[in-house]
mmCIF file of C-alpha atoms in Angstrom:
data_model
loop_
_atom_site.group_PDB
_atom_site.id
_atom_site.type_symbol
_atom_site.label_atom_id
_atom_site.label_comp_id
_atom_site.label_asym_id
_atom_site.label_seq_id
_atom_site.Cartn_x
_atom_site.Cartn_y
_atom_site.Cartn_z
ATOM 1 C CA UNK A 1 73.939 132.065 130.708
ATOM 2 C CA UNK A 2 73.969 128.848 132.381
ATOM 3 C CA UNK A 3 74.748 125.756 130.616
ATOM 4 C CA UNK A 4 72.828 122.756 129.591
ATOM 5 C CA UNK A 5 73.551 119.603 131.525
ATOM 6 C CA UNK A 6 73.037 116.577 129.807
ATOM 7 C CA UNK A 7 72.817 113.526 131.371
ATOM 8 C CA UNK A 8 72.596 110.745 128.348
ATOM 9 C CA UNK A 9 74.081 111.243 124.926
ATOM 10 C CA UNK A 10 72.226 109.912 121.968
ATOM 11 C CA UNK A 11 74.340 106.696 120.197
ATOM 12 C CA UNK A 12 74.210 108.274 116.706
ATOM 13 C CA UNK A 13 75.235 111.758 117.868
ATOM 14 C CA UNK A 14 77.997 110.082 120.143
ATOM 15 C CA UNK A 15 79.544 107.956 116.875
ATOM 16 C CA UNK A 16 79.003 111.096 114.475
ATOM 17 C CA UNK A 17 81.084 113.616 117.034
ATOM 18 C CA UNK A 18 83.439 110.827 117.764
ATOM 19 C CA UNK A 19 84.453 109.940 113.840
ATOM 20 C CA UNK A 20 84.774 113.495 113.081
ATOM 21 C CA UNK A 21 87.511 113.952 116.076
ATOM 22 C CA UNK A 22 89.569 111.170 114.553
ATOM 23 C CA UNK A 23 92.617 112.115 112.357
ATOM 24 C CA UNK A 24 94.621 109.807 110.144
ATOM 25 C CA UNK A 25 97.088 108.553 113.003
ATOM 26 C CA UNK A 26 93.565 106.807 114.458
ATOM 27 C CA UNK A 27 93.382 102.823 113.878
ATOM 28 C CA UNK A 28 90.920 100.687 114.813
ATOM 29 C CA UNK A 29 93.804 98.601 116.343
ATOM 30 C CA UNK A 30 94.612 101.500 118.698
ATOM 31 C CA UNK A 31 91.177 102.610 119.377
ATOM 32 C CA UNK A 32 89.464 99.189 120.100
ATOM 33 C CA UNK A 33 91.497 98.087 123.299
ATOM 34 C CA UNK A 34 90.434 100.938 125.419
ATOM 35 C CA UNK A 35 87.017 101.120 124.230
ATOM 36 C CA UNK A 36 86.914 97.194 125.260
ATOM 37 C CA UNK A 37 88.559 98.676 128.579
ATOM 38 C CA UNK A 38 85.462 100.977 129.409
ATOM 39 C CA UNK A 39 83.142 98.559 128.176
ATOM 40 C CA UNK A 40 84.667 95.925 130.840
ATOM 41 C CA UNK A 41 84.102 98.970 133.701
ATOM 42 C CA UNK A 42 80.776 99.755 132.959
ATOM 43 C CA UNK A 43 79.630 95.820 132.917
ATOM 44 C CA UNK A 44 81.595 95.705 136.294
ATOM 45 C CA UNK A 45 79.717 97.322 137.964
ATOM 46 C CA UNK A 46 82.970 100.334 138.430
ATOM 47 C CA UNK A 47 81.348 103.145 137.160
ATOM 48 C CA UNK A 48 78.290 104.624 139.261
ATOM 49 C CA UNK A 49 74.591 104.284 137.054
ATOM 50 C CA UNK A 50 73.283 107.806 136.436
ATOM 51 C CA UNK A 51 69.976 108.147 137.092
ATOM 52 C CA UNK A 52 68.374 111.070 135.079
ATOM 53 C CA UNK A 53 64.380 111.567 134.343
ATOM 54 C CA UNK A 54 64.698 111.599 130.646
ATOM 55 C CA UNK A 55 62.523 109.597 128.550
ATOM 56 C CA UNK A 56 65.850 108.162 126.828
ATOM 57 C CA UNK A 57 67.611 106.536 129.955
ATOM 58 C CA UNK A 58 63.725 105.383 131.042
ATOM 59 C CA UNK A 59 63.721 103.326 128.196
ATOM 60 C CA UNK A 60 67.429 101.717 129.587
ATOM 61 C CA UNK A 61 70.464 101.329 127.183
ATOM 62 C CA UNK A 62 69.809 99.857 123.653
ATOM 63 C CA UNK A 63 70.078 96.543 123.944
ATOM 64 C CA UNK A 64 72.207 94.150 121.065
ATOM 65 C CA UNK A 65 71.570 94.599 116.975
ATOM 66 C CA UNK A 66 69.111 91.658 116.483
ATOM 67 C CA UNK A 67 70.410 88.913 114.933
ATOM 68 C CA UNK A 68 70.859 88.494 110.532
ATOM 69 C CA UNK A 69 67.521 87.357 108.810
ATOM 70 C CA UNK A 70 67.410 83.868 107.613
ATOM 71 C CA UNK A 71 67.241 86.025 104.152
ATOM 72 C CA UNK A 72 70.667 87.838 104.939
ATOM 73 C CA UNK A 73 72.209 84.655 106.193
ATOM 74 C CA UNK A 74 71.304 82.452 103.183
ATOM 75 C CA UNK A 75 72.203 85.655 100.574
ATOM 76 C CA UNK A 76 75.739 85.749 101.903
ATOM 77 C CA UNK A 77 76.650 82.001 101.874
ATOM 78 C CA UNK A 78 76.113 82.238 97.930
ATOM 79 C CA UNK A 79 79.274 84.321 98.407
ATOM 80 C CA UNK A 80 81.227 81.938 100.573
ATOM 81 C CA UNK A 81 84.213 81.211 98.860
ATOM 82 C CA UNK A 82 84.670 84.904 97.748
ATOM 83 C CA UNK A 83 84.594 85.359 101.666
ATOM 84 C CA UNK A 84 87.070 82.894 102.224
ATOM 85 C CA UNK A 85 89.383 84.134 99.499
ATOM 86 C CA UNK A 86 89.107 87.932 101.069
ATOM 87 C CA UNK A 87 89.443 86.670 104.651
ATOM 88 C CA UNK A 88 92.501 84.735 103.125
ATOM 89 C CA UNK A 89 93.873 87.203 101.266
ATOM 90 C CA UNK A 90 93.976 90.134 104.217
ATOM 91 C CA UNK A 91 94.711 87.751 107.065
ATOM 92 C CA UNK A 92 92.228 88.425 108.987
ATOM 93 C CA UNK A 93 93.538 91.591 109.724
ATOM 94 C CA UNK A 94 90.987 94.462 111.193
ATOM 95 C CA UNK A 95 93.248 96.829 109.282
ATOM 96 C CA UNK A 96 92.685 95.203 106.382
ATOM 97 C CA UNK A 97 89.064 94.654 106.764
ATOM 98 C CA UNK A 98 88.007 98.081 108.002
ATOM 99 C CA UNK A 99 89.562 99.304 104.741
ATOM 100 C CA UNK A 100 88.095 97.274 102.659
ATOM 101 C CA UNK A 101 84.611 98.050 104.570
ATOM 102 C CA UNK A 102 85.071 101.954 103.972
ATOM 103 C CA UNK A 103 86.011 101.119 100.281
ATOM 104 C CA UNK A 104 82.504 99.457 100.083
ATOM 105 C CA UNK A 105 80.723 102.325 102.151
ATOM 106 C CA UNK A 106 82.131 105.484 100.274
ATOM 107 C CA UNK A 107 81.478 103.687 97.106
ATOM 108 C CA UNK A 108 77.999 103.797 97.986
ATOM 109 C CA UNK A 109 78.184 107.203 98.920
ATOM 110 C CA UNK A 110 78.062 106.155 102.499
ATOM 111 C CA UNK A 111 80.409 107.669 105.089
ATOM 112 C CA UNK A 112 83.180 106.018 106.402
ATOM 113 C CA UNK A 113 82.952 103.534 109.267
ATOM 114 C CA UNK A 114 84.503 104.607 113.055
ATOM 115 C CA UNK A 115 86.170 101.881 114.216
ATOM 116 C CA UNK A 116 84.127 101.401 117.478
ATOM 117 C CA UNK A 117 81.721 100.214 114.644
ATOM 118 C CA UNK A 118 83.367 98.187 112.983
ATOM 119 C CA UNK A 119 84.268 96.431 115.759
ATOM 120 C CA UNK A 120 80.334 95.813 116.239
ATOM 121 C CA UNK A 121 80.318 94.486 112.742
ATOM 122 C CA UNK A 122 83.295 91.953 113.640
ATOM 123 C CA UNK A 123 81.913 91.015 116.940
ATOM 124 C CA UNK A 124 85.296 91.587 118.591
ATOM 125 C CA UNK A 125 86.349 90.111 121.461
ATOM 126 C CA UNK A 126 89.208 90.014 124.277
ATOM 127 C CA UNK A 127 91.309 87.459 122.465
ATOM 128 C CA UNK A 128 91.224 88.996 118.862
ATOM 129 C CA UNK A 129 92.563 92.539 120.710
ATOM 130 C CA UNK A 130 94.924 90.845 122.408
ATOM 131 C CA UNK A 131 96.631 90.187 119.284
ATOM 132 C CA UNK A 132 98.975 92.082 117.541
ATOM 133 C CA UNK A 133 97.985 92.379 114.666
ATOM 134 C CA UNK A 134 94.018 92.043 115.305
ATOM 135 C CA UNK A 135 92.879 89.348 113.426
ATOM 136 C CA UNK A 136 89.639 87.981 113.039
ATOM 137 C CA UNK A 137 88.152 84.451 112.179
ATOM 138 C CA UNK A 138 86.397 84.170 109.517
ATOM 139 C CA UNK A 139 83.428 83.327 110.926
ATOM 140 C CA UNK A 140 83.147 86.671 112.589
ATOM 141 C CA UNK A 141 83.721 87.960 108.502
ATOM 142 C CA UNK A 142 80.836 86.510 107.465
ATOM 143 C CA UNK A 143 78.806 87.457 110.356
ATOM 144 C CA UNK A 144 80.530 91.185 109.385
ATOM 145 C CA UNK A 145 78.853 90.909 105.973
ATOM 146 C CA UNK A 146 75.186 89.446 106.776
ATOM 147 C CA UNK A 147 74.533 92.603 108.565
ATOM 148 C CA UNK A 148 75.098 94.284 105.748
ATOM 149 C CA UNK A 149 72.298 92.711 104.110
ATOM 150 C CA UNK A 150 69.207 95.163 103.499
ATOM 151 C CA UNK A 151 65.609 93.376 103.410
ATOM 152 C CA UNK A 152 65.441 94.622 99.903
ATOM 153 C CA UNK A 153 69.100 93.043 98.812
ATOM 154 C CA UNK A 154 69.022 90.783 96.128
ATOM 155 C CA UNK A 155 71.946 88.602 94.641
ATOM 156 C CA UNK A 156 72.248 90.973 91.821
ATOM 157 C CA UNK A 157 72.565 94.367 94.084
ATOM 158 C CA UNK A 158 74.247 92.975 96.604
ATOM 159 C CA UNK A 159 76.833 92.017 94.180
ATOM 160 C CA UNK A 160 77.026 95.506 92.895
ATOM 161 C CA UNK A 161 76.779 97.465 95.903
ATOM 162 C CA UNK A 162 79.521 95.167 98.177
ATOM 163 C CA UNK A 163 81.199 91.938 96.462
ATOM 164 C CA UNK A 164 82.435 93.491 93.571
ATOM 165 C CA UNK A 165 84.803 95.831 95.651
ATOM 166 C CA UNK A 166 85.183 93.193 97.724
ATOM 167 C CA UNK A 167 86.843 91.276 95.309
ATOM 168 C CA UNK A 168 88.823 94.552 93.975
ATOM 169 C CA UNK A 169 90.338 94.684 96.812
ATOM 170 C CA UNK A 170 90.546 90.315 97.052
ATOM 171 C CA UNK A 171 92.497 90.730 93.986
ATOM 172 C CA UNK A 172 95.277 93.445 95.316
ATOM 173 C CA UNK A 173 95.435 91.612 99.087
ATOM 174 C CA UNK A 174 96.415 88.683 97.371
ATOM 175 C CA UNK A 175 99.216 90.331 95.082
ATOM 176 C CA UNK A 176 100.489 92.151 98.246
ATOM 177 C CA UNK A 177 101.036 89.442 100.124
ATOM 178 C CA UNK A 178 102.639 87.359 96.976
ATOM 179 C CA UNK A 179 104.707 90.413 96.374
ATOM 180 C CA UNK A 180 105.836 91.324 99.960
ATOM 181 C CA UNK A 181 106.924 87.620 100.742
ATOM 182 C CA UNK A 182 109.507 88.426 97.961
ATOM 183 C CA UNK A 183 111.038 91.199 98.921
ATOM 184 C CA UNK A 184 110.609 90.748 103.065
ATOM 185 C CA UNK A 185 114.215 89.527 103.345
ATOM 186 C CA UNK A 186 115.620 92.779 101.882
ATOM 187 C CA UNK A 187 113.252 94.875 103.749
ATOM 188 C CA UNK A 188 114.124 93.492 106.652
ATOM 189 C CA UNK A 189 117.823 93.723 105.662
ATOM 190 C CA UNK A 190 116.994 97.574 105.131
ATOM 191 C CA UNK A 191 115.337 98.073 108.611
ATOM 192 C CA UNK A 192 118.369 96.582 109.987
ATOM 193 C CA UNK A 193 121.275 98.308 108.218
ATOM 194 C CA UNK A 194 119.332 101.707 109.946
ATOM 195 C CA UNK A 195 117.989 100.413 112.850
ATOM 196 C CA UNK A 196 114.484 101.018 111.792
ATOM 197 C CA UNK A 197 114.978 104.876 111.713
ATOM 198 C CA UNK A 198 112.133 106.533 109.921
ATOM 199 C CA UNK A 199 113.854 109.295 108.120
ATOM 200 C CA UNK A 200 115.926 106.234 106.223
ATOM 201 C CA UNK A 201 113.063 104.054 105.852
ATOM 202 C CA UNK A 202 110.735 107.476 104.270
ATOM 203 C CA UNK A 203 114.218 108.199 101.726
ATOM 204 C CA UNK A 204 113.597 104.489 100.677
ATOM 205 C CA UNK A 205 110.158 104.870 100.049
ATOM 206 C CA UNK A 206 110.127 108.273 98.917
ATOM 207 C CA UNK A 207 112.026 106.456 96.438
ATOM 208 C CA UNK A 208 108.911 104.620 94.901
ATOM 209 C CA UNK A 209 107.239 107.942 94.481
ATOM 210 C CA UNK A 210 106.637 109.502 91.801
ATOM 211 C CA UNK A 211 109.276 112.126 91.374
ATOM 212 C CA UNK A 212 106.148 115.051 91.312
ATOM 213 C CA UNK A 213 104.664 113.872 94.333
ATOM 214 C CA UNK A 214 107.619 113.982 96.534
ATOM 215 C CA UNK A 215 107.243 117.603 97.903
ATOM 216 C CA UNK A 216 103.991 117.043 99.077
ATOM 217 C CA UNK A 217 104.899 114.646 101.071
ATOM 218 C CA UNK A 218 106.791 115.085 103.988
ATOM 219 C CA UNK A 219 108.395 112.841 106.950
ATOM 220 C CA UNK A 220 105.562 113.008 109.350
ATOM 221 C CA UNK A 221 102.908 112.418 106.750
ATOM 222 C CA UNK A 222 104.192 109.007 106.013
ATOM 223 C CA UNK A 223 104.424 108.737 109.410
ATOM 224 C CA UNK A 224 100.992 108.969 110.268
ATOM 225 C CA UNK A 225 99.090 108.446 106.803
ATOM 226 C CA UNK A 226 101.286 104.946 105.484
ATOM 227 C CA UNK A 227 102.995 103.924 108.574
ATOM 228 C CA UNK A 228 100.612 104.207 111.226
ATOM 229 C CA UNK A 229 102.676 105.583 113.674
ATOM 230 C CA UNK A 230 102.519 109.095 115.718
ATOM 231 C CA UNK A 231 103.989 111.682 113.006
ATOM 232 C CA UNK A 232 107.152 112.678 115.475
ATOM 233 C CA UNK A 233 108.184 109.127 115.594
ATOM 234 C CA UNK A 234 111.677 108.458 115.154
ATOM 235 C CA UNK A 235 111.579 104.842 115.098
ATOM 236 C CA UNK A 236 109.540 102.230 113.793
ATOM 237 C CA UNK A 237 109.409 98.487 114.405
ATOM 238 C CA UNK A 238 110.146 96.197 111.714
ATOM 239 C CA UNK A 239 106.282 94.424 111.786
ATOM 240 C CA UNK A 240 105.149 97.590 111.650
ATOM 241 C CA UNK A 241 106.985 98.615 108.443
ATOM 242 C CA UNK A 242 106.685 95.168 106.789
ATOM 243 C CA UNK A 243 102.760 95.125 107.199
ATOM 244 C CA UNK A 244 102.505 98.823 106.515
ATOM 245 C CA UNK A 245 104.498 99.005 103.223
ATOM 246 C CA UNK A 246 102.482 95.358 101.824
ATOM 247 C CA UNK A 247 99.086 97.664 102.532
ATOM 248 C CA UNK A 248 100.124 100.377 100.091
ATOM 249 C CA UNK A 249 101.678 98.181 97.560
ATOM 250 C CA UNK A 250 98.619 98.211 94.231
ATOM 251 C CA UNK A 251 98.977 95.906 91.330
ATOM 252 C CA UNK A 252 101.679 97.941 89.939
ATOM 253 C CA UNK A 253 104.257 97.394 92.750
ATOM 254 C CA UNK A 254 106.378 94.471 92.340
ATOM 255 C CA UNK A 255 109.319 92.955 93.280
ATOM 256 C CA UNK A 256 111.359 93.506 90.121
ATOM 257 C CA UNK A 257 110.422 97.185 90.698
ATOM 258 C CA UNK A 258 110.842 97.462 94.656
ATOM 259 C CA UNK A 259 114.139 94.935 94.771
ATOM 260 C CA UNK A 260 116.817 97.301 92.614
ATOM 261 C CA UNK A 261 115.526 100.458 94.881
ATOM 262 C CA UNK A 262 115.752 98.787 98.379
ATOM 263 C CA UNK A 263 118.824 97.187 96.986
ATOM 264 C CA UNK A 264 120.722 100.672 96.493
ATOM 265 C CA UNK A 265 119.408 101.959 99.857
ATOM 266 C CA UNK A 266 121.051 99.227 101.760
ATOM 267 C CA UNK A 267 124.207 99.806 99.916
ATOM 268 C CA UNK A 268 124.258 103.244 100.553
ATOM 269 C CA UNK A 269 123.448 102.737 104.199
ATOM 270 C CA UNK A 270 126.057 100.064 104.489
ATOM 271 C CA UNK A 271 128.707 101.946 103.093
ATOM 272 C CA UNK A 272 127.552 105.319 105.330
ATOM 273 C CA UNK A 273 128.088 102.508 108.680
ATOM 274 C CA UNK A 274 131.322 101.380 106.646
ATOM 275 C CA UNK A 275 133.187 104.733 106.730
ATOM 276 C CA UNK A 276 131.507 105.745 110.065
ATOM 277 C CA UNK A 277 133.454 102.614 111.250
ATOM 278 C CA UNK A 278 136.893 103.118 109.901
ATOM 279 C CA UNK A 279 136.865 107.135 110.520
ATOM 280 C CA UNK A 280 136.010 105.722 114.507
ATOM 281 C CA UNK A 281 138.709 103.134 113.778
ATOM 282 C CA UNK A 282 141.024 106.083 112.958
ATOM 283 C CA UNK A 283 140.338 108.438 115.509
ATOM 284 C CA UNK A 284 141.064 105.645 117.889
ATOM 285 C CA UNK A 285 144.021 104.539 116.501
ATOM 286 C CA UNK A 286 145.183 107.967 116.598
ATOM 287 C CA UNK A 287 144.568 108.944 120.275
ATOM 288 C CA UNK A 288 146.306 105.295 121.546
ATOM 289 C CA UNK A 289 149.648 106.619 119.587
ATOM 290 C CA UNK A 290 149.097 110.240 121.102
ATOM 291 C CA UNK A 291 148.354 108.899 124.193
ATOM 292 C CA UNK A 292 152.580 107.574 124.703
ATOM 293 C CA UNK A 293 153.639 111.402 123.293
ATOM 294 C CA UNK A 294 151.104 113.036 126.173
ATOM 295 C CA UNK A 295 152.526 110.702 128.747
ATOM 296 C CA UNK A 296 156.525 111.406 127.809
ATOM 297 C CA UNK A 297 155.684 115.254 127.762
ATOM 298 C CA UNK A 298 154.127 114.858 131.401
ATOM 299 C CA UNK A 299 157.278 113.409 132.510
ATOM 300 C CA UNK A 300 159.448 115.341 131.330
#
């Protein structure tokens, strides 16, 4: 049989296929430059127009979301200074915010957003991917949130269905990033004694587990799942880490109960380098007073 040729791919069937094909090593961070890249090509003019009879390409591309009501825009400024505080307490980041997002979505029995969409929501543009992190202002937060609004939201359900995970999630932002300006020093004192090698930096944090969890969790997991990295990586770059490890701290992780743990991993990592060192040291001494023996026996 001869195949179907299709032409023009319908938006919600694209974003449906699209999210499903995404695994847990997908971030909006990663995803959002080269979808900005295409976007930039096709508004070039760099990739040829198709031209197809269907009724959906006569009707042209669908042009911009229109804009919030007047209702949606007036509904979320009663919520301004929660905004602030959650914009505050995430830094902006995309990260952050799509999480928070999908919290809010799946609550609602709603499925989880791709990130090509929540990039719509945000309004992205070159000079927030250019950053690394992506941040956001938070202007383009509470833009994110009035088209959230439903003509039917009131005060009272829109409260219930979004802010109060919102401010859930407000609440352990704002201890993470209280808790991980604490102990940053000694992580980053940790990512240095091992050079930021990820089977050192997983035995630390397998650490913090649970001691039942631990063999269900393996190397490449916490690669991909907590560090947000390809699984095989080998190495991973201090930011990276630091940011990482504050987004899976909860309200039960804190510094007197991370500091003693990273403490003894540095130690142990300090004295592996230690006696690495002096067993070099030793093998070195040793072959510079071999080396007068080898030379006597040669001329002899």
């Amino acid at each position: 049989p001869r195949a179907m040729q299709t032409d023009v791919i319908d938006l919600e069937h694209f974003t449906t296929c699209f999210r499903d094909a995404m695994d847990s090593t997908d971030t909006a961070e990663q995803i959002l430059p080269k979808v900005q890249k295409h976007i930039d090509m096709h508004k070039g003019g760099k990739v040829p127009e198709v031209k197809t009879e269907t009724p959906a390409a006569q009707s042209g591309p669908p042009g911009p979301p229109p804009p919030p009501s007047d209702e949606a825009i007036a509904l979320v400024k009663e919520f301004e200074k929660e905004l602030v505080e959650f914009h505050t307490a995430t830094g902006g980041r995309v990260s952050q915010i799509h999480t928070a997002f999908n919290i809010v979505a799946q609550a609602n029995q709603r499925p989880r957003i791709p990130p090509q969409a929540m990039g719509a929501l945000l309004e992205l543009t070159k000079e927030n991917l250019a950053k690394n992190p992506v941040v956001v202002s938070e202007g383009q937060v509470m833009k994110a949130f009035q088209k959230m609004v439903k003509p039917e939201d009131s005060r009272d359900n829109f409260t219930e269905k979004v802010m109060q995970h919102i401010d859930e999630f407000t609440k352990r932002a704002e201890h993470q990033r209280k808790e991980i300006e604490i102990i940053k020093p000694a992580l980053t004192e940790l990512h240095q004694a091992c050079g930021g090698a990820a089977k050192s930096l997983f035995e630390f944090f397998m650490d913090l587990v649970p001691e039942d969890q631990r063999p269900n969790f393996s190397l490449e997991q916490w690669n991909g799942l907590v560090m947000k990295v390809h699984p095989k990586s080998e190495e991973i770059q201090l930011e990276q880490f630091i940011l990482s490890f504050q987004d899976t701290m909860d309200e039960a992780d804190d510094a007197n109960k991370i500091l003693p743990v990273l403490q003894k991993h540095i130690e142990r990592l300090k004295s592996s380098s230690a006696a690495g060192d002096e067993e070099k040291g030793a093998e070195e001494t040793k072959e510079s007073e071999d080396a007068p023996e080898a030379a006597n026996e040669q001329t002899e």
